[in-house]
Short mmCIF file of C-alpha atoms in Angstrom, two decimals:
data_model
loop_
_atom_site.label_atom_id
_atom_site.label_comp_id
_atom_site.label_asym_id
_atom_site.label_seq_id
_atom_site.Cartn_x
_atom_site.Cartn_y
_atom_site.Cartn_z
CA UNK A 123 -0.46 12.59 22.79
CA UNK A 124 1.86 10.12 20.32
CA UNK A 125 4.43 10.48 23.11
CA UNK A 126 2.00 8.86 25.70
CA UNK A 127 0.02 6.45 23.25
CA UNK A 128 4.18 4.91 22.55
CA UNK A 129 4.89 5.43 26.41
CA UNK A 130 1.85 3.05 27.58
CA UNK A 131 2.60 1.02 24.27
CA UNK A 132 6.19 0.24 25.87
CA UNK A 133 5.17 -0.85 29.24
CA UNK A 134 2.71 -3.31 27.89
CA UNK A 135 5.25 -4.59 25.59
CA UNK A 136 7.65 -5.06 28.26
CA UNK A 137 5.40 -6.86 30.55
CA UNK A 138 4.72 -9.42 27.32
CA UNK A 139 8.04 -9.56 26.67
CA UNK A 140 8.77 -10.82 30.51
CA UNK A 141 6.32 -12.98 30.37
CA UNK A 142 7.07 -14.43 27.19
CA UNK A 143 10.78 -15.17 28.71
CA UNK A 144 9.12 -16.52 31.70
CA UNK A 145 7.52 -19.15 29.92
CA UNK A 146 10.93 -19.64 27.63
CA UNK A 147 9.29 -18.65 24.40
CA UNK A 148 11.26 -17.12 21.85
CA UNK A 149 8.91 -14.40 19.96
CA UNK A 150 9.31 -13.05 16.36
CA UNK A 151 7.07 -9.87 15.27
CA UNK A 152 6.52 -10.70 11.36
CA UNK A 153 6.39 -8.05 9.30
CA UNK A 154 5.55 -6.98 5.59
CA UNK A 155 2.91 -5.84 2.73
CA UNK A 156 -0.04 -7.48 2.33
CA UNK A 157 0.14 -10.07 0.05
CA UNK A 158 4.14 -10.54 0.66
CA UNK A 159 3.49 -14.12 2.21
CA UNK A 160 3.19 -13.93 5.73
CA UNK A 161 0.57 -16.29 6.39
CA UNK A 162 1.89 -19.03 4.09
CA UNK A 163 5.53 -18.64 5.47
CA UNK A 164 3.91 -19.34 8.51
CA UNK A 165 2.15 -22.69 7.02
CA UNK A 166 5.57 -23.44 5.80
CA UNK A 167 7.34 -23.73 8.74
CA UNK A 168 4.23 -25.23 10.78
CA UNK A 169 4.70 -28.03 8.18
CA UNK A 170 8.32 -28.61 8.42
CA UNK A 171 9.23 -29.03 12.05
CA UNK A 172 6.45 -30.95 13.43
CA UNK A 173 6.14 -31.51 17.41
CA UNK A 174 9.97 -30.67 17.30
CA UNK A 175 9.35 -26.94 17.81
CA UNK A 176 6.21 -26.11 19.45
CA UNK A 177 4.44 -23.09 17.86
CA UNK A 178 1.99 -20.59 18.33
CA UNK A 179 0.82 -18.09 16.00
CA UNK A 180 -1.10 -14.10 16.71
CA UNK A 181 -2.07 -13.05 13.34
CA UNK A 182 -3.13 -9.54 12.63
CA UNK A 183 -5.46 -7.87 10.25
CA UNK A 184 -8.38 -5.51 9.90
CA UNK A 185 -10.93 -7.92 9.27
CA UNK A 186 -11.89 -11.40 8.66
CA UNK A 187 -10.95 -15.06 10.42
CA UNK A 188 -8.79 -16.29 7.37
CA UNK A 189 -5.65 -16.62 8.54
CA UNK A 190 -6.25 -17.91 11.62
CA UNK A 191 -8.51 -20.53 9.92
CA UNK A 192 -5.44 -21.00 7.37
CA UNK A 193 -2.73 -21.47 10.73
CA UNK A 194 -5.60 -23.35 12.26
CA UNK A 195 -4.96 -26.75 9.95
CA UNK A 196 -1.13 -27.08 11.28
CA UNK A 197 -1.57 -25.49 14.93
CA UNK A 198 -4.03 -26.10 17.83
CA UNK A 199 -2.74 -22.34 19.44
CA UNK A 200 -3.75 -19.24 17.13
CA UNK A 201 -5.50 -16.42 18.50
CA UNK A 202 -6.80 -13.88 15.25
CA UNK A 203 -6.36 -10.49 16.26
CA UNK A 204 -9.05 -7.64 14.13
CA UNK A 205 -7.93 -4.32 14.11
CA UNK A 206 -10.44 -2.75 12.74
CA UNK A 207 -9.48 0.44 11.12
CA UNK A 208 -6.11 -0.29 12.48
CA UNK A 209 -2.98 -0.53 10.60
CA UNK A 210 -0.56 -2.21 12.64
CA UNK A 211 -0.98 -4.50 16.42
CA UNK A 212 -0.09 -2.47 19.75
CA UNK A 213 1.18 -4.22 22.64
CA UNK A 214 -2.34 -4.22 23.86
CA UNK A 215 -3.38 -6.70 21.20
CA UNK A 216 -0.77 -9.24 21.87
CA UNK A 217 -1.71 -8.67 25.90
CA UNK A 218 -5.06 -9.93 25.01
CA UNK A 219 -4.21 -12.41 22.48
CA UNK A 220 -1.23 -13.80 25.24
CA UNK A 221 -4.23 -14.10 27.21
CA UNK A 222 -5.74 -16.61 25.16
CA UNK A 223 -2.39 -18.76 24.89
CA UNK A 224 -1.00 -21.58 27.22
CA UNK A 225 2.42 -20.34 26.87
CA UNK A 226 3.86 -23.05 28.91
CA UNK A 227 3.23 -25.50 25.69
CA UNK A 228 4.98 -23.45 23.01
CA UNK A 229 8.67 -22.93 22.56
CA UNK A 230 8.16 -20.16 20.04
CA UNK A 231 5.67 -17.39 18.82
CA UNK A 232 4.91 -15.78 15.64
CA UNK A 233 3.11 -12.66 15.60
CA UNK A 234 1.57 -11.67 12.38
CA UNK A 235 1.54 -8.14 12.02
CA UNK A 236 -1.26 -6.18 9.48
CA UNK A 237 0.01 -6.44 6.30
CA UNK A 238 1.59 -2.79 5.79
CA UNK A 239 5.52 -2.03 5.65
CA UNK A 240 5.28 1.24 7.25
CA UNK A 241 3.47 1.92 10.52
CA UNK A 242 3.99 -1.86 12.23
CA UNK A 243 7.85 -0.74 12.74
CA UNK A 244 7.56 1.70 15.56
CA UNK A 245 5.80 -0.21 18.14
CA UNK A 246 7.41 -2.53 20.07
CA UNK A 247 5.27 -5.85 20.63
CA UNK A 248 7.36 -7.66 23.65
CA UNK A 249 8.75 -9.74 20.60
CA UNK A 250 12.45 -10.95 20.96
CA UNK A 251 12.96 -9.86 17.13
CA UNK A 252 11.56 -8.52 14.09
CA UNK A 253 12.05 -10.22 10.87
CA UNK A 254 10.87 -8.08 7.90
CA UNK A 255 9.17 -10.09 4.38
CA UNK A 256 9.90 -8.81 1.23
CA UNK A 257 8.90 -10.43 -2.02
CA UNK A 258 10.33 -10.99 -5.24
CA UNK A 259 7.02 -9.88 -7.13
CA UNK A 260 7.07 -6.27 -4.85
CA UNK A 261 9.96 -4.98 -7.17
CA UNK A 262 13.51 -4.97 -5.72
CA UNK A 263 13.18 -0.74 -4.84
CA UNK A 264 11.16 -2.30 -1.42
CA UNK A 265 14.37 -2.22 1.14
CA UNK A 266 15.00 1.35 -0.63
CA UNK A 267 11.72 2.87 -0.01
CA UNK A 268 11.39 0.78 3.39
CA UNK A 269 14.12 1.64 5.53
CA UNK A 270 12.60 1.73 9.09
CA UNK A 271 11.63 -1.83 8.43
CA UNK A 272 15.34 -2.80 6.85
CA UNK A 273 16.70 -0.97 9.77
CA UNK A 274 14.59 -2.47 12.49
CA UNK A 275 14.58 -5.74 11.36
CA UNK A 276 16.97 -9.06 12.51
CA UNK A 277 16.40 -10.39 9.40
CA UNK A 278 15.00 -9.51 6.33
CA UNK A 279 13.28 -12.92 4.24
CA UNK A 280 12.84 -12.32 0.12
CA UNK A 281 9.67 -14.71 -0.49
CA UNK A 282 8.61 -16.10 -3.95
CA UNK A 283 11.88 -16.52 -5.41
CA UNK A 284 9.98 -19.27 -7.35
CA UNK A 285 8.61 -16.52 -9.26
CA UNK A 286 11.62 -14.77 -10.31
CA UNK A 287 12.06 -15.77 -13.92
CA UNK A 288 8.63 -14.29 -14.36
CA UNK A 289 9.60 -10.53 -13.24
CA UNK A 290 11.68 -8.50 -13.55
CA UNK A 291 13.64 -8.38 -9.80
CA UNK A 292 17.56 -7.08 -10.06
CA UNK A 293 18.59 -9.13 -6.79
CA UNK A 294 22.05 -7.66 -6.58
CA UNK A 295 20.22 -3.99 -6.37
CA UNK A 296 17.82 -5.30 -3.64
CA UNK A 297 20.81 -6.83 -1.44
CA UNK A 298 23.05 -3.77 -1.64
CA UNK A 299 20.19 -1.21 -0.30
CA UNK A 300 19.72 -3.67 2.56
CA UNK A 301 23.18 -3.90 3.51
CA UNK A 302 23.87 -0.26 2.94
CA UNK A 303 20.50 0.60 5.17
CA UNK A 304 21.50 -2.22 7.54
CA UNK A 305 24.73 -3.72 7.67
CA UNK A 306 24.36 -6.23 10.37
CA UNK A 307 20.67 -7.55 9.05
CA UNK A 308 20.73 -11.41 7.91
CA UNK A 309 19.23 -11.99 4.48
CA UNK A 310 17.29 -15.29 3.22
CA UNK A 311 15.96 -15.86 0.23
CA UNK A 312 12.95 -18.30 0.01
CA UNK A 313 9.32 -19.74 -1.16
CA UNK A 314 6.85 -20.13 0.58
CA UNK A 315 4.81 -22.31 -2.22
CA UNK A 316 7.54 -24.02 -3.16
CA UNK A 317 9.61 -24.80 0.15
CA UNK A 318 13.03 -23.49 -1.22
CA UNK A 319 15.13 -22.06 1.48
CA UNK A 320 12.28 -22.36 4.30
CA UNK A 321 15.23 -25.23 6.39
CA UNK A 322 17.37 -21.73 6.13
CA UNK A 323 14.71 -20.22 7.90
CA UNK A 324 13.79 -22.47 10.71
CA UNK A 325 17.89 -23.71 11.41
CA UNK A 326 17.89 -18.97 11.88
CA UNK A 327 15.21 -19.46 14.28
CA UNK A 328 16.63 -22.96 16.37
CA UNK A 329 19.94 -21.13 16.60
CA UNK A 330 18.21 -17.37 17.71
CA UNK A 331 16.35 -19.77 20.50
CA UNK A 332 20.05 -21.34 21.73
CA UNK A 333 21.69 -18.18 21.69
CA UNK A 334 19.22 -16.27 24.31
CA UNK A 335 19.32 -19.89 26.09
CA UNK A 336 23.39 -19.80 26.56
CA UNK B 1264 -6.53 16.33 18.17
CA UNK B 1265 -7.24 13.31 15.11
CA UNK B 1266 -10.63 15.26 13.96
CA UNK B 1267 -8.68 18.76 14.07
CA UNK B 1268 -6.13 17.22 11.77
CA UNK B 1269 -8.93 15.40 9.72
CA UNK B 1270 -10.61 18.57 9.43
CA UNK B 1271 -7.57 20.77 8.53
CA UNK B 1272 -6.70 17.99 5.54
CA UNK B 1273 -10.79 18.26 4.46
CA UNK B 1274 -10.36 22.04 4.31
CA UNK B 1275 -6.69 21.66 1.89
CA UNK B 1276 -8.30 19.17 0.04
CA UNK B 1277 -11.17 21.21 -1.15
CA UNK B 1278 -8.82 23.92 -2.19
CA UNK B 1279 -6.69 21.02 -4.21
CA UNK B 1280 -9.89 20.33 -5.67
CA UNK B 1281 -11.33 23.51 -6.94
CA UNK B 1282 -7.85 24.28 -8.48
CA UNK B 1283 -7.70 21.09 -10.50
CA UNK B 1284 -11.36 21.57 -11.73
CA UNK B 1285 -10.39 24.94 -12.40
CA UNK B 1286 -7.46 23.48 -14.54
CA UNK B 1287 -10.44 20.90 -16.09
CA UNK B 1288 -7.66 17.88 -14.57
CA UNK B 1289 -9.12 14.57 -13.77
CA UNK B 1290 -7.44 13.32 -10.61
CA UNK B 1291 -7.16 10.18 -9.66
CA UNK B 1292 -5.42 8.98 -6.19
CA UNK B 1293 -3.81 5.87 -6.59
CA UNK B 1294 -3.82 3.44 -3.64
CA UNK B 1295 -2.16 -0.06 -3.18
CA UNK B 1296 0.45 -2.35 -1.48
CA UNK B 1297 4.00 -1.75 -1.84
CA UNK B 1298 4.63 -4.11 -4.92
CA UNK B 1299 1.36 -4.42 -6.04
CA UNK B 1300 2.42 -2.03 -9.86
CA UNK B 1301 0.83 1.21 -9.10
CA UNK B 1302 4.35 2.83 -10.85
CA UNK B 1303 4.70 -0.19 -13.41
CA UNK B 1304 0.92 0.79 -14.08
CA UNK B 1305 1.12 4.14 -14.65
CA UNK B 1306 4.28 3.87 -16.73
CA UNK B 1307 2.15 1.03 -18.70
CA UNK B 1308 -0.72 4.03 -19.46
CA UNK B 1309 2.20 6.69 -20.55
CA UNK B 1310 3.13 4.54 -23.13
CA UNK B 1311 0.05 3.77 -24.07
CA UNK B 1312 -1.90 6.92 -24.69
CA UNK B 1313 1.08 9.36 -25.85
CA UNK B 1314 -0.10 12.94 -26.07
CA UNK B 1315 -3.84 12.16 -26.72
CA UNK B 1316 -4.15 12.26 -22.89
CA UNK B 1317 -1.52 14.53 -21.11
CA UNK B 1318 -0.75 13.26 -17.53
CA UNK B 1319 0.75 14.34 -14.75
CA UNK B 1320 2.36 12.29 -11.77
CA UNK B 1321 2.47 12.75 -8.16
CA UNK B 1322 4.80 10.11 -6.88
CA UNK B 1323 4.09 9.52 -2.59
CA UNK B 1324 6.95 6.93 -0.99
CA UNK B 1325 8.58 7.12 2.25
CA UNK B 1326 11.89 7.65 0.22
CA UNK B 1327 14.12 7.71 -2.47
CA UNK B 1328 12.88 9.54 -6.26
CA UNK B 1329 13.36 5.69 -7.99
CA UNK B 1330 9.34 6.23 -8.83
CA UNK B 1331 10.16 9.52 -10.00
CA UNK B 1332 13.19 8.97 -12.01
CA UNK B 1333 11.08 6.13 -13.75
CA UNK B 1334 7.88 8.17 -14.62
CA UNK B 1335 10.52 10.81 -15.82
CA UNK B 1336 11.41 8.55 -18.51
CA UNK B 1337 7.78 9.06 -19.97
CA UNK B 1338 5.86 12.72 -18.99
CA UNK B 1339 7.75 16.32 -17.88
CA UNK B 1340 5.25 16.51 -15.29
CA UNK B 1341 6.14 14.64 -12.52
CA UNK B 1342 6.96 15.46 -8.44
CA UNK B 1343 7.95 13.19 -6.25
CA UNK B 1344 6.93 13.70 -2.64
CA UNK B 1345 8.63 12.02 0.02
CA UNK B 1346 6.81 11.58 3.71
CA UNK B 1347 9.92 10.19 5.54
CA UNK B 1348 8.23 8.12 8.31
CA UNK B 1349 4.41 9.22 6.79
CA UNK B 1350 2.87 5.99 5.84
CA UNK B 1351 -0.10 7.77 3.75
CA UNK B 1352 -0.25 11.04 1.61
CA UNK B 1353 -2.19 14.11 3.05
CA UNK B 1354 -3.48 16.87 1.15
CA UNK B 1355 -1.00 19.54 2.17
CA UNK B 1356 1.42 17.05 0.49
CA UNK B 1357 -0.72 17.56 -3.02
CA UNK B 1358 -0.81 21.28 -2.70
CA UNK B 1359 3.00 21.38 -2.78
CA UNK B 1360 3.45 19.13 -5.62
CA UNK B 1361 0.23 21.27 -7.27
CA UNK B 1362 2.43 24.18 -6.79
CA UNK B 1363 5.37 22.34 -9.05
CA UNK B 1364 2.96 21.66 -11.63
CA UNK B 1365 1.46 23.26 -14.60
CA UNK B 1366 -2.36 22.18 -14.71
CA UNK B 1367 -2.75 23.98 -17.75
CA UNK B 1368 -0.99 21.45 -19.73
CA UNK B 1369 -2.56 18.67 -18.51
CA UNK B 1370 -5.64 16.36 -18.86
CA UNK B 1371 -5.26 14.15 -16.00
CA UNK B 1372 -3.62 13.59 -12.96
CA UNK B 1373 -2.30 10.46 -10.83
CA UNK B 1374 -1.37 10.68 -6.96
CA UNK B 1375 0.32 7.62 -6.53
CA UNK B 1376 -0.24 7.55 -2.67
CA UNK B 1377 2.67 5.55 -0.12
CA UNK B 1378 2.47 1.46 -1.05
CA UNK B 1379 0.04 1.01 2.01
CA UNK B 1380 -3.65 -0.53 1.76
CA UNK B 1381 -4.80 0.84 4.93
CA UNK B 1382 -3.66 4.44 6.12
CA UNK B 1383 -4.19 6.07 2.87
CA UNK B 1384 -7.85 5.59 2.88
CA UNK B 1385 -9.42 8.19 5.22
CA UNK B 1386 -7.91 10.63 3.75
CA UNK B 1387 -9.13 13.23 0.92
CA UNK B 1388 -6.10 14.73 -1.02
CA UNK B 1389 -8.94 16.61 -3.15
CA UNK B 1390 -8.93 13.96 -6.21
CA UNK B 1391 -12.07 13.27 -8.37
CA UNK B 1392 -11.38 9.49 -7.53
CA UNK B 1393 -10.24 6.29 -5.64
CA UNK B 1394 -8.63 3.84 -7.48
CA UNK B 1395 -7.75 0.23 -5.48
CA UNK B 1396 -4.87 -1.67 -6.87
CA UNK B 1397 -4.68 -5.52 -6.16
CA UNK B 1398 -2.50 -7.74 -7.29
CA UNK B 1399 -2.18 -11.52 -8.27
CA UNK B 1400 0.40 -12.23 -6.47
CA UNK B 1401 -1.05 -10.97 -3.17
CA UNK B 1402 -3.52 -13.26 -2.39
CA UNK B 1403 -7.35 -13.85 -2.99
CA UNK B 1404 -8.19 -12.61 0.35
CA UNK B 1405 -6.59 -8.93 0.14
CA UNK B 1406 -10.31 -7.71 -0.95
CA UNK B 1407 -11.57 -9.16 2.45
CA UNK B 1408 -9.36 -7.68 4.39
CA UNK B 1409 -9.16 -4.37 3.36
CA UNK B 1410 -13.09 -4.09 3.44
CA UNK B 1411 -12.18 0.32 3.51
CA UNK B 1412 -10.28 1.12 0.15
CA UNK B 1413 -12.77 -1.70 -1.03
CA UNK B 1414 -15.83 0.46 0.02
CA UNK B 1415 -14.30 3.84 -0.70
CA UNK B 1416 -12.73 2.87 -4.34
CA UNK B 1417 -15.11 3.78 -7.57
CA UNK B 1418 -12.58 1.20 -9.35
CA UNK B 1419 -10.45 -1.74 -8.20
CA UNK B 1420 -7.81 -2.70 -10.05
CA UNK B 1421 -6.43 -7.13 -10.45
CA UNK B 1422 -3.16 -6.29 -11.66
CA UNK B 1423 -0.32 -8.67 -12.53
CA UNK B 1424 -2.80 -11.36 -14.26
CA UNK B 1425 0.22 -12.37 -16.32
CA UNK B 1426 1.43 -14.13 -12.71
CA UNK B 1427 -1.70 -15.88 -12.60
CA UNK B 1428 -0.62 -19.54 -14.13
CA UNK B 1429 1.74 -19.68 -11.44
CA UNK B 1430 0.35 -18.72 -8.15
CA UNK B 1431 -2.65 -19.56 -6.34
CA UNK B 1432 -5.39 -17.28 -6.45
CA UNK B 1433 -9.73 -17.73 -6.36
CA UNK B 1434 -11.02 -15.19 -8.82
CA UNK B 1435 -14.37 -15.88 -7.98
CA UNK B 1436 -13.77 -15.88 -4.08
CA UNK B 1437 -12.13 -12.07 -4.60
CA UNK B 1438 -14.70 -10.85 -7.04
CA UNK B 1439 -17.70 -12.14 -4.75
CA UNK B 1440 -15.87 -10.44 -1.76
CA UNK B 1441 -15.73 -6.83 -3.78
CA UNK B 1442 -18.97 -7.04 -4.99
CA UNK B 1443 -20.39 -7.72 -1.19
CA UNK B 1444 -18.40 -4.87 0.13
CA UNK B 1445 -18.92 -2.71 -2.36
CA UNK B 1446 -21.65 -3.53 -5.12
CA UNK B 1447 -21.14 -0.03 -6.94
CA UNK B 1448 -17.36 -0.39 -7.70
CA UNK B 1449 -16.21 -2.07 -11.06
CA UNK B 1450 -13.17 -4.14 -11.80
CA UNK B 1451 -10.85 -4.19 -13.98
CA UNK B 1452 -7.93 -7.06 -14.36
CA UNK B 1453 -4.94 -6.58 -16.36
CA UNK B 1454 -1.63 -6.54 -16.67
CA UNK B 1455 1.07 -3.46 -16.25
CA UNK B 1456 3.88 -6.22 -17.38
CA UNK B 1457 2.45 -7.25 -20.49
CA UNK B 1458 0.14 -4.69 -21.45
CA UNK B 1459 -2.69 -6.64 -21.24
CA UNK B 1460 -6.13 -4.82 -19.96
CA UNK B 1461 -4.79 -1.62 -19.96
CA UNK B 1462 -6.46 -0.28 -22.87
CA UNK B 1463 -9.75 -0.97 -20.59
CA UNK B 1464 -8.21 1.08 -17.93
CA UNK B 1465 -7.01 4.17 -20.21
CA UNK B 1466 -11.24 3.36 -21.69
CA UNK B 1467 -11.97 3.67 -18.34
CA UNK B 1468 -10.67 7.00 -17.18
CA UNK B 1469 -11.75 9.16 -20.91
CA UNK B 1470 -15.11 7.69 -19.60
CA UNK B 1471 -14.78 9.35 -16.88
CA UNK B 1472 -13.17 12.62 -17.81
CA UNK B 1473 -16.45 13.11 -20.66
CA UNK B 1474 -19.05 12.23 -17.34
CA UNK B 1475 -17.30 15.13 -16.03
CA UNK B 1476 -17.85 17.16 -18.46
CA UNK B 1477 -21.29 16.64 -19.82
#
């Protein structure tokens, strides 16, 4: 049964994923616990580049219109996705949310996976990449007890570095299970609230987006 | 094939439960976000009650012993389990770490489940209670959007309300959100890092334990 629910799951994604190139927009899965800062990365970037990068914005959860509503103040093309008892999006879900998207005026997409570190990282979306979100408040044994998501991931993004000096977070600990999990994974370190390090993020993304166009 | 599986879990659970009455051991199961202090939280009540209150652990994460090693530092009766790619704990996972402990010297026992607020809901490991664990840090709307261990949860925990100067965070908007989804459950905020609350919490729990045995 699991072997034909991930079969079906990869032809849906695939079809996404050709459409998504067809239309020349890059896609990024985003994935982490609840509460890591998804949602206000998101807001971050939305209020950085402007009309410069044109973006669009799936967000998943079990219930409720929030982020969406959130996304909705900085982008006229979000689609809120409710799972229901669900704890991670299919390829189905971003089928139907794609449905609700004019591709043709976005150069990139974020999907916002359900807030969970675990079961998101075996399904394949259509996305071009996964980019995992950590946070400086979830302890640094995360990557450690994480590794699907470390190993699956293009890049792994440690959020609230603003709060740091408040907990303890041994930083050199964190970095060394990533690399030793994942030794060609990208690390930035950044804050949401604050802005710190969000440029790093979106100069990643502009140079992912002229890579796959060379 | 899912209701043969939920049914097989009901039956193990049931058997985890008459043993630990047997034993006269409160259990609690332990459910949160990765990063949200469920370990921090426990080690906070260790320290707090000595051996007025013996406890034992069951540690759930995908990998590594780190929550193990930690507990270690403050009871003799710990197990880690590890589910590899599991994102919840099951009760066949309890009855082998039941099988590594001696009931008879304890008073109470916590199942930390995996860091996941979704998956580990629906399932009965056999313990007396649910216990939610928020934190500051995640986000005011974490209640919302988790309506299920809100509903099935006889206490939610706010922890990290040290944090709370320094993030943004609508304690009104979260409590009105529990108390709509679940008018029965209390709340308790406090603090794992600094201590504070946690008196309530260990309050909480003899409560509790004497309901049980009147």
């Amino acid at each position: 049964v699991v072997q034909n629910v991930l079969k079906a799951n990869d032809e849906l994604a695939a079809r996404n994923r050709q459409r998504l190139h067809a239309a020349g927009v890059l896609s990024i899965d985003l994935m982490g616990a609840p509460g890591c800062g998804k949602t206000s990365l998101i807001e971050a970037v939305l209020q950085r580049v402007g009309p410069a990068l044109r973006i669009g914005v799936i967000a998943g959860d079990l219930a409720t219109q929030r982020d969406a509503d959130r996304i909705a103040r900085f982008s006229n093309h979000v689609v809120q996705i409710n799972t229901g008892k669900g704890c991670h999006l299919e390829a189905h879900h971003v089928t139907a949310a794609l449905d609700r998207i004019e591709l043709a005026k976005l150069d990139l997409l974020f999907i916002e996976n359900v807030g969970n570190l675990i079961c998101p990282v075996g399904f394949d979306l259509g996305q071009d990449l996964k980019v995992g979100v950590f946070s400086a408040t979830g302890g640094d044994d995360k990557a450690a007890k994480h590794p699907y998501i470390v190993i699956e991931s293009a890049l792994l993004l440690l959020n609230m570095i603003d709060l740091l000096p408040h907990v303890r977070f041994n930083r050199d600990l964190f970095l060394e299970d990533i690399h030793r999990l994942n030794p060609a994974a990208q690390v930035l370190e950044l804050s949401a609230a604050t802005g710190a390090g969000v440029d790093a993020f979106v100069q990643w993304i502009q140079t992912q987006r002229e890579m796959r166009k060379a």
